[in-house]
mmCIF file of C-alpha atoms in Angstrom:
data_model
loop_
_atom_site.group_PDB
_atom_site.id
_atom_site.type_symbol
_atom_site.label_atom_id
_atom_site.label_comp_id
_atom_site.label_asym_id
_atom_site.label_seq_id
_atom_site.Cartn_x
_atom_site.Cartn_y
_atom_site.Cartn_z
ATOM 1 C CA MET A 1 0.000 0.000 0.000
ATOM 2 C CA ALA A 2 1.379 3.367 -1.018
ATOM 3 C CA LYS A 3 2.125 5.925 1.617
ATOM 4 C CA ASN A 4 0.738 9.464 1.328
ATOM 5 C CA THR A 5 3.728 11.782 1.537
ATOM 6 C CA TYR A 6 1.782 14.979 0.704
ATOM 7 C CA LYS A 7 2.307 17.598 3.310
ATOM 8 C CA GLN A 8 -0.069 20.441 3.879
ATOM 9 C CA SER A 9 1.176 23.915 4.713
ATOM 10 C CA SER A 10 1.154 24.913 8.276
ATOM 11 C CA SER A 11 -0.929 27.990 7.583
ATOM 12 C CA ALA A 12 -3.816 25.966 6.385
ATOM 13 C CA ALA A 13 -6.685 25.482 8.729
ATOM 14 C CA PRO A 14 -6.917 22.194 10.431
ATOM 15 C CA GLY A 15 -9.189 19.802 8.681
ATOM 16 C CA ARG A 16 -12.505 18.557 10.036
ATOM 17 C CA THR A 17 -12.245 15.326 11.897
ATOM 18 C CA ASN A 18 -14.928 12.748 12.483
ATOM 19 C CA GLU A 19 -15.412 13.909 16.039
ATOM 20 C CA PRO A 20 -19.014 14.505 17.160
ATOM 21 C CA ARG A 21 -20.331 18.045 16.969
ATOM 22 C CA PRO A 22 -21.276 19.777 20.187
ATOM 23 C CA VAL A 23 -24.932 20.331 20.785
ATOM 24 C CA SER A 24 -24.571 24.043 21.427
ATOM 25 C CA GLU A 25 -22.801 24.650 18.134
ATOM 26 C CA PRO A 26 -25.235 25.890 15.469
ATOM 27 C CA ARG A 27 -25.273 24.284 12.060
ATOM 28 C CA ALA A 28 -23.786 26.473 9.354
ATOM 29 C CA ALA A 29 -25.760 27.236 6.273
ATOM 30 C CA ARG A 30 -24.858 25.281 3.190
ATOM 31 C CA ASN A 31 -25.195 28.242 0.820
ATOM 32 C CA PRO A 32 -24.069 31.304 2.678
ATOM 33 C CA SER A 33 -24.333 33.491 -0.424
ATOM 34 C CA SER A 34 -28.122 32.937 -0.805
ATOM 35 C CA ARG A 35 -30.654 35.666 -0.079
ATOM 36 C CA PRO A 36 -32.101 36.088 3.357
ATOM 37 C CA ALA A 37 -35.329 34.193 3.941
ATOM 38 C CA GLU A 38 -38.502 36.127 3.438
ATOM 39 C CA PRO A 39 -40.979 36.354 6.273
ATOM 40 C CA GLU A 40 -43.620 33.686 6.195
ATOM 41 C CA PRO A 41 -47.231 34.794 5.584
ATOM 42 C CA THR A 42 -49.486 35.093 8.521
ATOM 43 C CA ARG A 43 -52.123 32.524 9.344
ATOM 44 C CA GLU A 44 -54.980 34.794 8.321
ATOM 45 C CA ALA A 45 -53.424 35.384 4.938
ATOM 46 C CA ALA A 46 -52.841 31.658 4.541
ATOM 47 C CA ARG A 47 -56.453 30.945 5.395
ATOM 48 C CA ARG A 48 -57.676 33.462 2.816
ATOM 49 C CA ASN A 49 -55.215 32.167 0.195
ATOM 50 C CA GLU A 50 -53.820 35.653 -0.172
ATOM 51 C CA PRO A 51 -50.207 36.520 -0.744
ATOM 52 C CA ALA A 52 -48.453 37.848 2.270
ATOM 53 C CA ALA A 53 -46.824 40.889 0.722
ATOM 54 C CA ARG A 54 -47.660 41.974 -2.810
ATOM 55 C CA ALA A 55 -46.432 45.184 -4.309
ATOM 56 C CA PRO A 56 -49.243 47.434 -5.662
ATOM 57 C CA ARG A 57 -49.510 47.420 -9.455
ATOM 58 C CA ALA A 58 -49.369 50.627 -11.349
ATOM 59 C CA THR A 59 -52.791 51.506 -12.873
ATOM 60 C CA ALA A 60 -52.705 51.543 -16.672
ATOM 61 C CA ALA A 61 -53.850 54.680 -18.429
ATOM 62 C CA PRO A 62 -57.388 54.394 -20.021
ATOM 63 C CA LYS A 63 -57.376 53.746 -23.736
ATOM 64 C CA ALA A 64 -58.839 56.351 -25.983
ATOM 65 C CA PRO A 65 -62.107 55.186 -27.722
ATOM 66 C CA ARG A 66 -61.792 54.242 -31.348
ATOM 67 C CA LYS A 67 -63.398 56.493 -33.858
ATOM 68 C CA PRO A 68 -65.996 54.794 -36.085
ATOM 69 C CA LEU A 69 -65.052 54.291 -39.676
ATOM 70 C CA LYS A 70 -66.912 56.783 -41.837
ATOM 71 C CA LEU A 71 -67.848 55.704 -45.327
ATOM 72 C CA PRO A 72 -68.266 58.241 -48.053
ATOM 73 C CA ALA A 73 -71.896 59.382 -48.221
ATOM 74 C CA VAL A 74 -73.635 58.573 -51.505
ATOM 75 C CA ASN A 75 -76.825 60.477 -52.262
ATOM 76 C CA LEU A 76 -79.009 58.252 -54.463
ATOM 77 C CA SER A 77 -82.151 60.352 -54.154
ATOM 78 C CA GLY A 78 -81.013 62.557 -56.982
ATOM 79 C CA LEU A 79 -80.584 59.618 -59.355
ATOM 80 C CA PHE A 80 -84.247 58.556 -59.169
ATOM 81 C CA SER A 81 -85.810 61.963 -58.709
ATOM 82 C CA PHE A 82 -87.039 61.907 -62.313
ATOM 83 C CA LEU A 83 -89.455 59.108 -61.400
ATOM 84 C CA ARG A 84 -91.486 61.603 -59.347
ATOM 85 C CA ASP A 85 -91.686 64.022 -62.220
ATOM 86 C CA ARG A 86 -95.234 64.131 -63.573
ATOM 87 C CA ARG A 87 -94.018 64.730 -67.107
ATOM 88 C CA PHE A 88 -92.014 61.518 -67.085
ATOM 89 C CA GLN A 89 -95.004 59.645 -65.637
ATOM 90 C CA LEU A 90 -97.254 60.869 -68.436
ATOM 91 C CA PHE A 91 -94.614 59.934 -70.993
ATOM 92 C CA LEU A 92 -94.387 56.411 -69.566
ATOM 93 C CA GLY A 93 -98.167 56.031 -69.250
ATOM 94 C CA PHE A 94 -98.908 57.024 -72.840
ATOM 95 C CA PHE A 95 -96.077 54.753 -73.980
ATOM 96 C CA PHE A 96 -97.862 51.760 -72.437
ATOM 97 C CA LEU A 97 -101.266 52.824 -73.774
ATOM 98 C CA ILE A 98 -100.027 53.208 -77.345
ATOM 99 C CA GLY A 99 -97.941 50.058 -76.949
ATOM 100 C CA SER A 100 -101.061 48.046 -76.130
ATOM 101 C CA ILE A 101 -102.715 49.311 -79.331
ATOM 102 C CA TYR A 102 -99.549 48.501 -81.289
ATOM 103 C CA LEU A 103 -99.514 44.927 -79.973
ATOM 104 C CA THR A 104 -103.186 44.448 -80.791
ATOM 105 C CA ILE A 105 -102.703 45.428 -84.437
ATOM 106 C CA ALA A 106 -99.526 43.337 -84.752
ATOM 107 C CA PHE A 107 -101.210 40.244 -83.302
ATOM 108 C CA ILE A 108 -104.255 40.554 -85.533
ATOM 109 C CA SER A 109 -102.029 40.987 -88.587
ATOM 110 C CA PHE A 110 -100.043 37.892 -87.595
ATOM 111 C CA LEU A 111 -103.178 35.748 -87.882
ATOM 112 C CA PHE A 112 -103.245 36.509 -91.633
ATOM 113 C CA THR A 113 -99.577 36.972 -92.530
ATOM 114 C CA GLY A 114 -97.757 34.956 -89.869
ATOM 115 C CA HIS A 115 -96.707 32.002 -91.997
ATOM 116 C CA ALA A 116 -95.498 34.258 -94.809
ATOM 117 C CA ASP A 117 -93.416 36.367 -92.425
ATOM 118 C CA GLN A 118 -91.880 33.374 -90.658
ATOM 119 C CA SER A 119 -89.087 33.029 -93.215
ATOM 120 C CA VAL A 120 -88.316 36.761 -92.946
ATOM 121 C CA THR A 121 -88.167 36.881 -89.160
ATOM 122 C CA GLU A 122 -85.864 33.855 -88.982
ATOM 123 C CA THR A 123 -83.289 35.539 -91.245
ATOM 124 C CA VAL A 124 -83.273 38.982 -89.642
ATOM 125 C CA GLY A 125 -79.666 38.689 -88.510
ATOM 126 C CA ARG A 126 -78.438 37.637 -91.943
ATOM 127 C CA THR A 127 -80.530 40.024 -94.051
ATOM 128 C CA PRO A 128 -80.320 43.835 -94.129
ATOM 129 C CA LEU A 129 -83.130 45.430 -92.160
ATOM 130 C CA LYS A 130 -84.288 47.520 -95.107
ATOM 131 C CA GLU A 131 -84.775 44.514 -97.379
ATOM 132 C CA ALA A 132 -86.343 42.434 -94.608
ATOM 133 C CA GLY A 133 -88.806 45.226 -93.823
ATOM 134 C CA GLN A 134 -89.896 45.418 -97.467
ATOM 135 C CA GLU A 135 -90.534 41.672 -97.597
ATOM 136 C CA THR A 136 -92.585 41.677 -94.386
ATOM 137 C CA GLY A 137 -96.339 41.389 -94.806
ATOM 138 C CA ASN A 138 -97.237 42.482 -91.292
ATOM 139 C CA TRP A 139 -99.263 45.698 -91.061
ATOM 140 C CA LEU A 140 -96.763 47.197 -88.613
ATOM 141 C CA GLY A 141 -93.617 46.259 -90.486
ATOM 142 C CA LEU A 142 -90.655 44.269 -89.337
ATOM 143 C CA ILE A 143 -90.909 45.169 -85.644
ATOM 144 C CA GLY A 144 -94.550 44.117 -85.499
ATOM 145 C CA ALA A 145 -93.720 40.845 -87.252
ATOM 146 C CA VAL A 146 -90.854 40.091 -84.848
ATOM 147 C CA LEU A 147 -92.965 40.831 -81.745
ATOM 148 C CA ALA A 148 -95.835 38.697 -82.981
ATOM 149 C CA GLN A 149 -93.472 35.890 -83.996
ATOM 150 C CA PHE A 150 -91.867 35.876 -80.544
ATOM 151 C CA LEU A 151 -95.049 36.131 -78.436
ATOM 152 C CA ILE A 152 -97.409 34.015 -80.558
ATOM 153 C CA GLN A 153 -95.418 31.551 -82.656
ATOM 154 C CA LYS A 154 -92.664 30.838 -80.122
ATOM 155 C CA GLY A 155 -94.574 31.896 -77.010
ATOM 156 C CA PHE A 156 -98.156 31.283 -75.935
ATOM 157 C CA GLY A 157 -100.082 31.200 -79.201
ATOM 158 C CA VAL A 158 -103.327 33.138 -79.483
ATOM 159 C CA ALA A 159 -103.397 33.200 -75.669
ATOM 160 C CA ALA A 160 -100.779 35.967 -75.937
ATOM 161 C CA PHE A 161 -103.689 38.365 -76.497
ATOM 162 C CA ALA A 162 -104.149 38.183 -72.715
ATOM 163 C CA ALA A 163 -100.940 40.187 -72.295
ATOM 164 C CA ILE A 164 -102.514 43.245 -73.953
ATOM 165 C CA PRO A 165 -104.852 44.079 -71.006
ATOM 166 C CA ILE A 166 -101.867 44.049 -68.651
ATOM 167 C CA VAL A 167 -99.974 46.640 -70.732
ATOM 168 C CA PHE A 168 -103.094 48.763 -71.175
ATOM 169 C CA PHE A 169 -103.954 48.699 -67.475
ATOM 170 C CA ILE A 170 -100.448 49.842 -66.501
ATOM 171 C CA GLY A 171 -100.642 52.844 -68.819
ATOM 172 C CA TYR A 172 -104.185 53.715 -67.753
ATOM 173 C CA LYS A 173 -103.304 53.666 -64.063
ATOM 174 C CA ILE A 174 -100.196 55.830 -64.557
ATOM 175 C CA VAL A 175 -101.949 58.454 -66.681
ATOM 176 C CA PHE A 176 -105.301 58.756 -64.914
ATOM 177 C CA ARG A 177 -104.161 57.697 -61.425
ATOM 178 C CA ARG A 178 -107.269 55.680 -60.774
ATOM 179 C CA ALA A 179 -108.542 52.228 -61.546
ATOM 180 C CA GLY A 180 -111.600 50.240 -60.605
ATOM 181 C CA VAL A 181 -109.600 47.120 -59.741
ATOM 182 C CA SER A 182 -106.106 46.491 -58.450
ATOM 183 C CA PHE A 183 -103.151 45.695 -60.682
ATOM 184 C CA THR A 184 -102.548 42.326 -59.014
ATOM 185 C CA TYR A 185 -106.136 41.292 -59.836
ATOM 186 C CA VAL A 186 -105.675 41.996 -63.553
ATOM 187 C CA LEU A 187 -102.185 40.491 -63.602
ATOM 188 C CA ALA A 188 -103.234 37.202 -61.977
ATOM 189 C CA LEU A 189 -106.309 36.815 -64.172
ATOM 190 C CA CYS A 190 -104.478 37.502 -67.436
ATOM 191 C CA LEU A 191 -101.457 35.331 -66.640
ATOM 192 C CA PHE A 192 -103.574 32.332 -65.660
ATOM 193 C CA THR A 193 -105.726 32.713 -68.764
ATOM 194 C CA MET A 194 -102.659 32.928 -70.986
ATOM 195 C CA LEU A 195 -100.954 29.846 -69.521
ATOM 196 C CA TRP A 196 -104.052 27.672 -69.181
ATOM 197 C CA LEU A 197 -105.416 28.426 -72.642
ATOM 198 C CA SER A 198 -102.016 27.889 -74.238
ATOM 199 C CA VAL A 199 -101.671 24.396 -72.715
ATOM 200 C CA LEU A 200 -105.234 23.489 -73.650
ATOM 201 C CA LEU A 201 -104.771 24.483 -77.289
ATOM 202 C CA GLY A 202 -101.411 22.715 -77.302
ATOM 203 C CA TYR A 203 -103.098 19.493 -76.268
ATOM 204 C CA VAL A 204 -105.713 19.948 -78.994
ATOM 205 C CA VAL A 205 -103.035 20.468 -81.652
ATOM 206 C CA LEU A 206 -101.138 17.475 -80.313
ATOM 207 C CA THR A 207 -104.144 15.191 -80.671
ATOM 208 C CA ILE A 208 -104.711 16.435 -84.225
ATOM 209 C CA GLN A 209 -101.184 15.464 -85.244
ATOM 210 C CA SER A 210 -101.919 11.822 -85.972
ATOM 211 C CA PRO A 211 -100.841 9.687 -88.955
ATOM 212 C CA ASP A 212 -104.345 9.877 -90.428
ATOM 213 C CA VAL A 213 -104.378 13.712 -90.508
ATOM 214 C CA ASP A 214 -102.692 15.788 -93.180
ATOM 215 C CA PRO A 215 -99.385 17.118 -91.737
ATOM 216 C CA ASN A 216 -99.869 20.436 -93.508
ATOM 217 C CA LEU A 217 -103.090 20.985 -91.573
ATOM 218 C CA ALA A 218 -101.401 20.287 -88.269
ATOM 219 C CA HIS A 219 -98.540 22.617 -89.168
ATOM 220 C CA SER A 220 -100.947 25.400 -90.087
ATOM 221 C CA LEU A 221 -102.554 25.239 -86.620
ATOM 222 C CA ASP A 222 -99.390 25.358 -84.547
ATOM 223 C CA PHE A 223 -99.794 29.129 -84.051
ATOM 224 C CA LEU A 224 -102.840 28.451 -81.849
ATOM 225 C CA CYS A 225 -100.766 27.088 -78.975
ATOM 226 C CA GLY A 226 -97.285 28.444 -79.603
ATOM 227 C CA GLY A 227 -94.052 26.794 -78.628
ATOM 228 C CA VAL A 228 -94.643 26.988 -74.863
ATOM 229 C CA GLY A 229 -98.128 25.476 -75.025
ATOM 230 C CA TYR A 230 -97.125 22.682 -77.377
ATOM 231 C CA GLU A 231 -94.070 21.610 -75.415
ATOM 232 C CA THR A 232 -95.967 21.703 -72.104
ATOM 233 C CA ALA A 233 -98.848 19.671 -73.524
ATOM 234 C CA PHE A 234 -96.420 17.159 -75.036
ATOM 235 C CA TRP A 235 -94.675 16.744 -71.678
ATOM 236 C CA LEU A 236 -97.972 16.263 -69.798
ATOM 237 C CA ASP A 237 -99.273 13.831 -72.414
ATOM 238 C CA SER A 238 -96.148 11.702 -72.056
ATOM 239 C CA LEU A 239 -96.642 11.587 -68.258
ATOM 240 C CA ILE A 240 -100.402 11.208 -67.685
ATOM 241 C CA GLY A 241 -101.901 10.826 -71.167
ATOM 242 C CA TRP A 242 -105.631 11.558 -71.173
ATOM 243 C CA GLY A 243 -105.295 12.764 -67.606
ATOM 244 C CA THR A 244 -104.108 16.068 -69.040
ATOM 245 C CA VAL A 245 -107.751 17.040 -69.631
ATOM 246 C CA LEU A 246 -108.658 16.202 -66.025
ATOM 247 C CA LEU A 247 -105.675 18.141 -64.743
ATOM 248 C CA LEU A 248 -106.633 21.223 -66.758
ATOM 249 C CA ALA A 249 -110.223 20.984 -65.501
ATOM 250 C CA PHE A 250 -109.019 20.720 -61.913
ATOM 251 C CA LEU A 251 -106.741 23.739 -62.311
ATOM 252 C CA LEU A 252 -109.565 25.795 -63.787
ATOM 253 C CA ILE A 253 -111.992 24.921 -60.966
ATOM 254 C CA SER A 254 -109.371 25.619 -58.305
ATOM 255 C CA PHE A 255 -108.543 29.001 -59.793
ATOM 256 C CA VAL A 256 -112.197 30.032 -59.985
ATOM 257 C CA VAL A 257 -112.846 28.952 -56.383
ATOM 258 C CA PHE A 258 -109.877 30.797 -54.888
ATOM 259 C CA PHE A 259 -109.789 33.792 -57.201
ATOM 260 C CA PHE A 260 -113.499 34.637 -57.064
ATOM 261 C CA ASN A 261 -113.889 33.432 -53.441
ATOM 262 C CA VAL A 262 -116.550 30.803 -54.127
ATOM 263 C CA THR A 263 -117.739 29.308 -50.828
ATOM 264 C CA SER A 264 -121.023 27.566 -51.704
ATOM 265 C CA LEU A 265 -122.633 25.880 -54.686
ATOM 266 C CA ASN A 266 -126.427 25.988 -55.140
ATOM 267 C CA LEU A 267 -127.202 22.959 -57.302
ATOM 268 C CA ASN A 268 -130.841 22.499 -56.088
ATOM 269 C CA LEU A 269 -133.290 22.481 -59.000
ATOM 270 C CA ARG A 270 -136.261 23.397 -56.801
ATOM 271 C CA ARG A 271 -137.390 26.892 -56.140
ATOM 272 C CA SER A 272 -135.133 28.753 -53.797
ATOM 273 C CA ALA A 273 -136.270 30.051 -50.428
ATOM 274 C CA GLY A 274 -136.147 33.636 -51.677
ATOM 275 C CA GLU A 275 -138.697 32.950 -54.386
ATOM 276 C CA GLU A 276 -141.028 31.264 -51.889
ATOM 277 C CA GLU A 277 -140.841 34.268 -49.560
ATOM 278 C CA ASP A 278 -141.693 36.598 -52.428
ATOM 279 C CA GLU A 279 -144.788 34.544 -53.216
ATOM 280 C CA VAL A 280 -145.907 34.595 -49.574
ATOM 281 C CA GLU A 281 -145.541 38.388 -49.447
ATOM 282 C CA THR A 282 -147.636 38.800 -52.598
ATOM 283 C CA GLU A 283 -150.427 36.623 -51.124
ATOM 284 C CA GLU A 284 -150.624 38.449 -47.766
ATOM 285 C CA PRO A 285 -152.492 41.611 -48.986
ATOM 286 C CA ALA A 286 -155.525 39.503 -50.022
ATOM 287 C CA TYR A 287 -156.075 38.452 -46.418
ATOM 288 C CA ALA A 288 -154.933 41.682 -44.809
ATOM 289 C CA PRO A 289 -158.382 43.379 -44.476
ATOM 290 C CA ALA A 290 -159.843 40.406 -42.600
ATOM 291 C CA ARG A 291 -156.933 40.318 -40.146
ATOM 292 C CA ARG A 292 -156.853 44.046 -39.524
ATOM 293 C CA ALA A 293 -160.587 44.348 -38.695
ATOM 294 C CA PRO A 294 -160.947 45.700 -35.107
ATOM 295 C CA ALA A 295 -162.961 43.836 -32.491
ATOM 296 C CA ALA A 296 -165.171 46.863 -31.762
ATOM 297 C CA ASN A 297 -166.638 46.779 -35.250
ATOM 298 C CA PHE A 298 -167.616 43.107 -35.002
ATOM 299 C CA ALA A 299 -171.273 43.990 -35.271
ATOM 300 C CA SER A 300 -170.673 46.184 -38.243
ATOM 301 C CA ALA A 301 -168.863 43.352 -40.047
ATOM 302 C CA GLU A 302 -172.231 41.933 -41.033
ATOM 303 C CA PRO A 303 -173.292 42.708 -44.557
ATOM 304 C CA HIS A 304 -175.439 45.748 -44.903
ATOM 305 C CA GLU A 305 -176.798 47.724 -47.663
ATOM 306 C CA GLU A 306 -175.848 51.243 -48.557
ATOM 307 C CA GLU A 307 -177.887 53.441 -50.777
ATOM 308 C CA GLU A 308 -176.639 56.327 -52.759
ATOM 309 C CA LYS A 309 -179.103 58.588 -54.475
ATOM 310 C CA ASP A 310 -178.525 60.915 -57.280
ATOM 311 C CA ASP A 311 -181.172 63.607 -57.429
ATOM 312 C CA SER A 312 -180.247 64.670 -60.895
ATOM 313 C CA LEU A 313 -180.795 61.281 -62.557
ATOM 314 C CA GLY A 314 -183.092 59.596 -60.040
ATOM 315 C CA ILE A 315 -180.880 56.486 -59.746
ATOM 316 C CA THR A 316 -180.474 54.571 -56.498
ATOM 317 C CA LEU A 317 -177.252 52.564 -55.965
ATOM 318 C CA LYS A 318 -176.928 49.861 -53.357
ATOM 319 C CA ARG A 319 -173.591 48.629 -51.928
ATOM 320 C CA VAL A 320 -173.162 45.472 -49.911
ATOM 321 C CA GLY A 321 -170.173 45.270 -47.575
ATOM 322 C CA PRO A 322 -168.777 46.370 -44.209
ATOM 323 C CA TRP A 323 -169.228 49.877 -42.986
ATOM 324 C CA PRO A 324 -166.336 52.200 -43.685
ATOM 325 C CA SER A 325 -164.376 53.395 -40.662
ATOM 326 C CA GLN A 326 -164.947 57.090 -41.438
ATOM 327 C CA PRO A 327 -167.878 57.623 -43.801
ATOM 328 C CA GLN A 328 -167.745 60.747 -45.851
ATOM 329 C CA ALA A 329 -170.843 62.872 -46.227
ATOM 330 C CA LYS A 330 -170.022 64.023 -49.702
ATOM 331 C CA MET A 331 -167.925 62.428 -52.439
ATOM 332 C CA ASN A 332 -167.266 64.043 -55.813
ATOM 333 C CA GLY A 333 -170.130 66.491 -55.395
ATOM 334 C CA LYS A 334 -172.674 63.722 -54.687
ATOM 335 C CA LYS A 335 -174.650 63.423 -51.478
ATOM 336 C CA ARG A 336 -174.562 59.976 -49.882
ATOM 337 C CA THR A 337 -177.243 58.872 -47.422
ATOM 338 C CA THR A 338 -177.020 55.908 -45.136
ATOM 339 C CA LYS A 339 -179.783 53.815 -43.696
ATOM 340 C CA ASN A 340 -179.707 53.129 -39.969
ATOM 341 C CA PHE A 341 -180.531 49.569 -38.988
ATOM 342 C CA PRO A 342 -181.609 48.487 -35.523
ATOM 343 C CA PRO A 343 -178.708 47.258 -33.411
ATOM 344 C CA SER A 344 -178.109 43.531 -33.417
ATOM 345 C CA PRO A 345 -178.772 41.694 -30.162
ATOM 346 C CA CYS A 346 -175.303 40.117 -30.465
ATOM 347 C CA ALA A 347 -173.469 43.426 -30.769
ATOM 348 C CA PRO A 348 -171.894 44.833 -27.612
ATOM 349 C CA ALA A 349 -173.202 48.011 -26.141
ATOM 350 C CA ARG A 350 -171.318 51.139 -27.099
#
């Protein structure tokens, strides 16, 4: 075993031996450079779960409120102010009134010249307008032919005439500022008529187009329903067949019931109660005198004779009937005398 020959300097402090420490000697701190211990919180603070010593926080300065974002103001009232101008209203109203007359003439002309103008209207984009207008047979020229071709041939057929009252009513209400019915009433009635009649005529034209019928005849009647009516009828016929007629009848009845507010149907063939009451009222005057006779004149209800004498002619007239309530002494310059009869034993005393 090697021997330790290291010698410590004499100035060094004597090392710690394994001798027991005295009881009175306090134990030195392990980390003498650490901070001094902070005072422990009191029991009341521990119970309330509050920190023992907390430095007061500095109050933050209140934030300034944000200013709302302002959008640039746009005044739109000036853009539509011309709508309140009476001159513009009259201009628009007369435009609709004259437009309704224009459509009426164009539609009527289409019934006679529609098939001849069909080739012209289909080539409007490829033909100069001047030459196309000269070839048009419509009474109102190329524009009338195009409008009629679009609304009748490709639209709703002859049912497109129902659109004319709508245009006329708009112009009439703008110009004269009065109308007997509301615009929604006219609009609903005309639109339903146009759609329903177009589908009905489309179904009629569809049934005519059979192998036994001349195709030229069927082609000449296609303007009755128009493109919308024919396609709708063809679609319904492919779905429900003959049920298309029942469906159209149901739609018509439903519209009449709801539109005209039908709540009851009087299908009784007998005389109504109102007619019976009228007959009873006409029969009552025949029995009225007998019911209205007072009880005091019961004795006078017996037939009696009344004589009227005319001195000038010497004629005596007799009248049989009840006594009048207030007899007149003179009538038409003639003197009337009455004969007093003895009172009846059955009559009450007066």
